[in-house]
Tab-separated table of C-alpha atoms in Angstrom:
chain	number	residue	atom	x	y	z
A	1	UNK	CA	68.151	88.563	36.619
A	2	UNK	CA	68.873	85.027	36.024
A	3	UNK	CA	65.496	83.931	34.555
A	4	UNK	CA	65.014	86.797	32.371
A	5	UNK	CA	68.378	85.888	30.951
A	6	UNK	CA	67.038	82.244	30.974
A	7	UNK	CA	63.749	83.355	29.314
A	8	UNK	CA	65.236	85.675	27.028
A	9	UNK	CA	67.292	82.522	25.564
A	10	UNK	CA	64.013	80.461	25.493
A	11	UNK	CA	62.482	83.099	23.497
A	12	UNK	CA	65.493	83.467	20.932
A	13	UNK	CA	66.173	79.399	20.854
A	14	UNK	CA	62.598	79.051	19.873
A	15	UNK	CA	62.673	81.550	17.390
A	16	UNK	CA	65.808	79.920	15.980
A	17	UNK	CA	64.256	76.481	15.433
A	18	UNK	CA	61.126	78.349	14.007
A	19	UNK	CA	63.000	80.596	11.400
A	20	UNK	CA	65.319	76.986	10.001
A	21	UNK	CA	61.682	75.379	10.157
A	22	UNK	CA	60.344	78.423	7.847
A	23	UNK	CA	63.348	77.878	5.407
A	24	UNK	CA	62.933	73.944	4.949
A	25	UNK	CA	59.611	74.447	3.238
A	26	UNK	CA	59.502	73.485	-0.537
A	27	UNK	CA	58.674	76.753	-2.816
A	28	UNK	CA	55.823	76.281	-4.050
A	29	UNK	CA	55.514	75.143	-7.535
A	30	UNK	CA	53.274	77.052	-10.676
A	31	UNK	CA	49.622	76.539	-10.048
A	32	UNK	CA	47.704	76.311	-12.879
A	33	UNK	CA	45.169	78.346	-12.636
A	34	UNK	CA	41.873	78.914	-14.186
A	35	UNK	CA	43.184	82.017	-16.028
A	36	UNK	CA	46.402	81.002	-16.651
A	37	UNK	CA	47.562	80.072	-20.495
A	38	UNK	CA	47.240	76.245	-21.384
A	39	UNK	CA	48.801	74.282	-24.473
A	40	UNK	CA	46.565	71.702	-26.646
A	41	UNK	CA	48.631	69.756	-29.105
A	42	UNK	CA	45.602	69.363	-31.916
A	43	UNK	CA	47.527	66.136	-33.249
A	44	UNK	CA	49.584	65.038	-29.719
A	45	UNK	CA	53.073	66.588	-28.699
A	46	UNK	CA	54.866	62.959	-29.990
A	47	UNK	CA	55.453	62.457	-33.634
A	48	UNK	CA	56.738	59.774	-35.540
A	49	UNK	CA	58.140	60.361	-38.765
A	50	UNK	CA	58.325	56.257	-39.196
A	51	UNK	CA	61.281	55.229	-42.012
A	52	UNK	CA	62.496	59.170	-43.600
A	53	UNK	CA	65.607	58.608	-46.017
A	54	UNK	CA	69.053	59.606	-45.317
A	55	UNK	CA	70.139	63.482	-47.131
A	56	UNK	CA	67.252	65.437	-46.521
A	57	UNK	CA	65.976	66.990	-43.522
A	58	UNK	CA	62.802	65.916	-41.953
A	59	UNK	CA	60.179	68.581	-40.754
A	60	UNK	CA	56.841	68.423	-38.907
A	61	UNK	CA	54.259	71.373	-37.533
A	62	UNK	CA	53.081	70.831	-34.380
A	63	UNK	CA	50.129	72.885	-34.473
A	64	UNK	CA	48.336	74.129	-30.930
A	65	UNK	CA	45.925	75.863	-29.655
A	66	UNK	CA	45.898	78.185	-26.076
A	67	UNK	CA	42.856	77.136	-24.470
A	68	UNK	CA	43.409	79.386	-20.970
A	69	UNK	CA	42.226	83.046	-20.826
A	70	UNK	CA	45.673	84.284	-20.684
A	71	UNK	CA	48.188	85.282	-23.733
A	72	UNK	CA	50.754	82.472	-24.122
A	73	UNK	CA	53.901	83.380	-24.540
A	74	UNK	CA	56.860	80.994	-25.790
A	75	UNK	CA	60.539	82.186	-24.423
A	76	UNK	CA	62.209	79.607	-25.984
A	77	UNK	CA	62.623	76.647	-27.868
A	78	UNK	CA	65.495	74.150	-27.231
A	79	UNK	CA	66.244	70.502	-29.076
A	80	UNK	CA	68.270	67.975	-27.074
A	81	UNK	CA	70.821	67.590	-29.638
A	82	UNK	CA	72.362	70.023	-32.494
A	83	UNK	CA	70.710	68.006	-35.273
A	84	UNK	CA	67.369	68.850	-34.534
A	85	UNK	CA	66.245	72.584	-34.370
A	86	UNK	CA	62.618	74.719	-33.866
A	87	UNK	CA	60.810	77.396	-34.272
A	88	UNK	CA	58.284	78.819	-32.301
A	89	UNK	CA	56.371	82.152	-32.541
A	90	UNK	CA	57.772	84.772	-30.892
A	91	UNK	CA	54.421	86.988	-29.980
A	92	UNK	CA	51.716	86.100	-27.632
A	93	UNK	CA	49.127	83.652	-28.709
A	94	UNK	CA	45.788	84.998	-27.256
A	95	UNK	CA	43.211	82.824	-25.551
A	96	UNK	CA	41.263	80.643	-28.155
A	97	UNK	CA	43.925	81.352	-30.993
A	98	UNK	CA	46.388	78.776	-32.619
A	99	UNK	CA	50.028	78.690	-33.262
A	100	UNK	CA	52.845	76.287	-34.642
A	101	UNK	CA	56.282	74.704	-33.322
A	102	UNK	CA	58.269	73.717	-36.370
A	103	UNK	CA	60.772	71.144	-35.513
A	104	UNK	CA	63.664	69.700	-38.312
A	105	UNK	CA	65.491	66.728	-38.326
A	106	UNK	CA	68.807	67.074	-40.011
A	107	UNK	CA	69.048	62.991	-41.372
A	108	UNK	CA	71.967	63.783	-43.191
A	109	UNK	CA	74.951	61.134	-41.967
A	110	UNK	CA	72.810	59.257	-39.808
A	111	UNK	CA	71.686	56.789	-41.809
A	112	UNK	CA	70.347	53.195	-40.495
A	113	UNK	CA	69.545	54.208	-37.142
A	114	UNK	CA	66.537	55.183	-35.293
A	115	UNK	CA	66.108	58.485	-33.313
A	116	UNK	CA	64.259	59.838	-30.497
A	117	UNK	CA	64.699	63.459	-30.219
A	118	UNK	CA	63.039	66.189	-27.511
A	119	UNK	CA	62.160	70.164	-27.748
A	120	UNK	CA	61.716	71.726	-24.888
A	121	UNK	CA	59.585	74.586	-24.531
A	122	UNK	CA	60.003	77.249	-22.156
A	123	UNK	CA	56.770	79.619	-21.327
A	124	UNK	CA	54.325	81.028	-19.069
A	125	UNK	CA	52.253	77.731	-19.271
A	126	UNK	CA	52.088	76.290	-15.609
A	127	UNK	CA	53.912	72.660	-15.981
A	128	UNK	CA	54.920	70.156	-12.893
A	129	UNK	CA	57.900	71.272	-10.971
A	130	UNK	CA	57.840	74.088	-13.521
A	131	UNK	CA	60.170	71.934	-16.152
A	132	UNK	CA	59.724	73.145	-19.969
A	133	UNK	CA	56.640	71.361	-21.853
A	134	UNK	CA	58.341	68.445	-24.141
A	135	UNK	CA	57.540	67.750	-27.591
A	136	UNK	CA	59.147	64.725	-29.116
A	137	UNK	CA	60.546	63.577	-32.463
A	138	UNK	CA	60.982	60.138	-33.313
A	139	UNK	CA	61.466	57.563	-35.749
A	140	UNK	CA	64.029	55.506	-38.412
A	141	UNK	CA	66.746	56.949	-40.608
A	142	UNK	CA	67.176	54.885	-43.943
A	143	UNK	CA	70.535	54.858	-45.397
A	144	UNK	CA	71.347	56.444	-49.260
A	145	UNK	CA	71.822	53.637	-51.673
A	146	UNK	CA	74.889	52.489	-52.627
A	147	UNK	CA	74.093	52.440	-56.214
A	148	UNK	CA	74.456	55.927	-57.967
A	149	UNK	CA	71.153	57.483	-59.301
A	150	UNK	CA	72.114	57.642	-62.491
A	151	UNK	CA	73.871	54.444	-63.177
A	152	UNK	CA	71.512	51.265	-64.471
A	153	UNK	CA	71.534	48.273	-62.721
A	154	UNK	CA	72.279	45.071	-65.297
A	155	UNK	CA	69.705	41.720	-64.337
């Protein structure tokens, strides 16, 4: 009786260290796939607007084609700060077809400073550790003139 009580507590020790064992492997991440939807930036997924007065807002198109074999689909589009918001499209993209991300820059009161802003882009696109795909915003905010428009300036 005693060793089938020992073996029985062999058997359920070892299946104990097996199951935490099981549990301490990483999920697997998204595996991009052969099929699976892709993003090409057609002009890059960084922009730089360079110098862009103060007042009005700033926009670029990133333009980009899916070149998997899968519709893309876009959830959601997300800036890292409140000044700067996107738009994506909200249906699929099919394989081979393009679409556009329109990101503004609000430059009003943030004049003589430079900025580096993100969207993040949440899809069905396989990415590493599945974190959004990043498109970035950058460049220098001018500040309005002092002198009024309309008012001449006496040499």
């Amino acid at each position: 009786m005693k060793k089938i009580l020992f073996a029985l507590s062999i058997i359920v020790a070892c299946s104990e260290v097996h199951a935490q064992a099981i549990n301490n492997v990483p999920k697997p991440e998204k595996v991009e796939t052969a099929k699976a939807p892709k993003f090409r930036f057609l002009k890059g997924e960084v922009y730089d607007f360079g110098k862009i007065p103060e007042g009005p807002s700033a926009t670029h198109i990133f333009e980009f084609k899916n070149v998997g074999n899968e519709p893309l689909i876009i959830q959601n589009a997300s800036a890292s700060c409140g000044c700067t918001s996107p738009e994506w499209p909200k249906e699929p993209i099919l394989p081979g077809k393009k679409g556009i991300i329109k990101v503004t820059y609000n430059t009003d009161g943030r004049g003589n400073q430079p900025f580096d802003k993100q969207v993040f882009i949440t899809s069905n696109v396989a990415t590493n550790n599945n974190k959004p795909y990043e498109l970035r915003i950058k460049g220098f905010v001018t500040p309005k003139s002092s002198v009024p428009q309309d008012v001449k300036v006496r040499k």
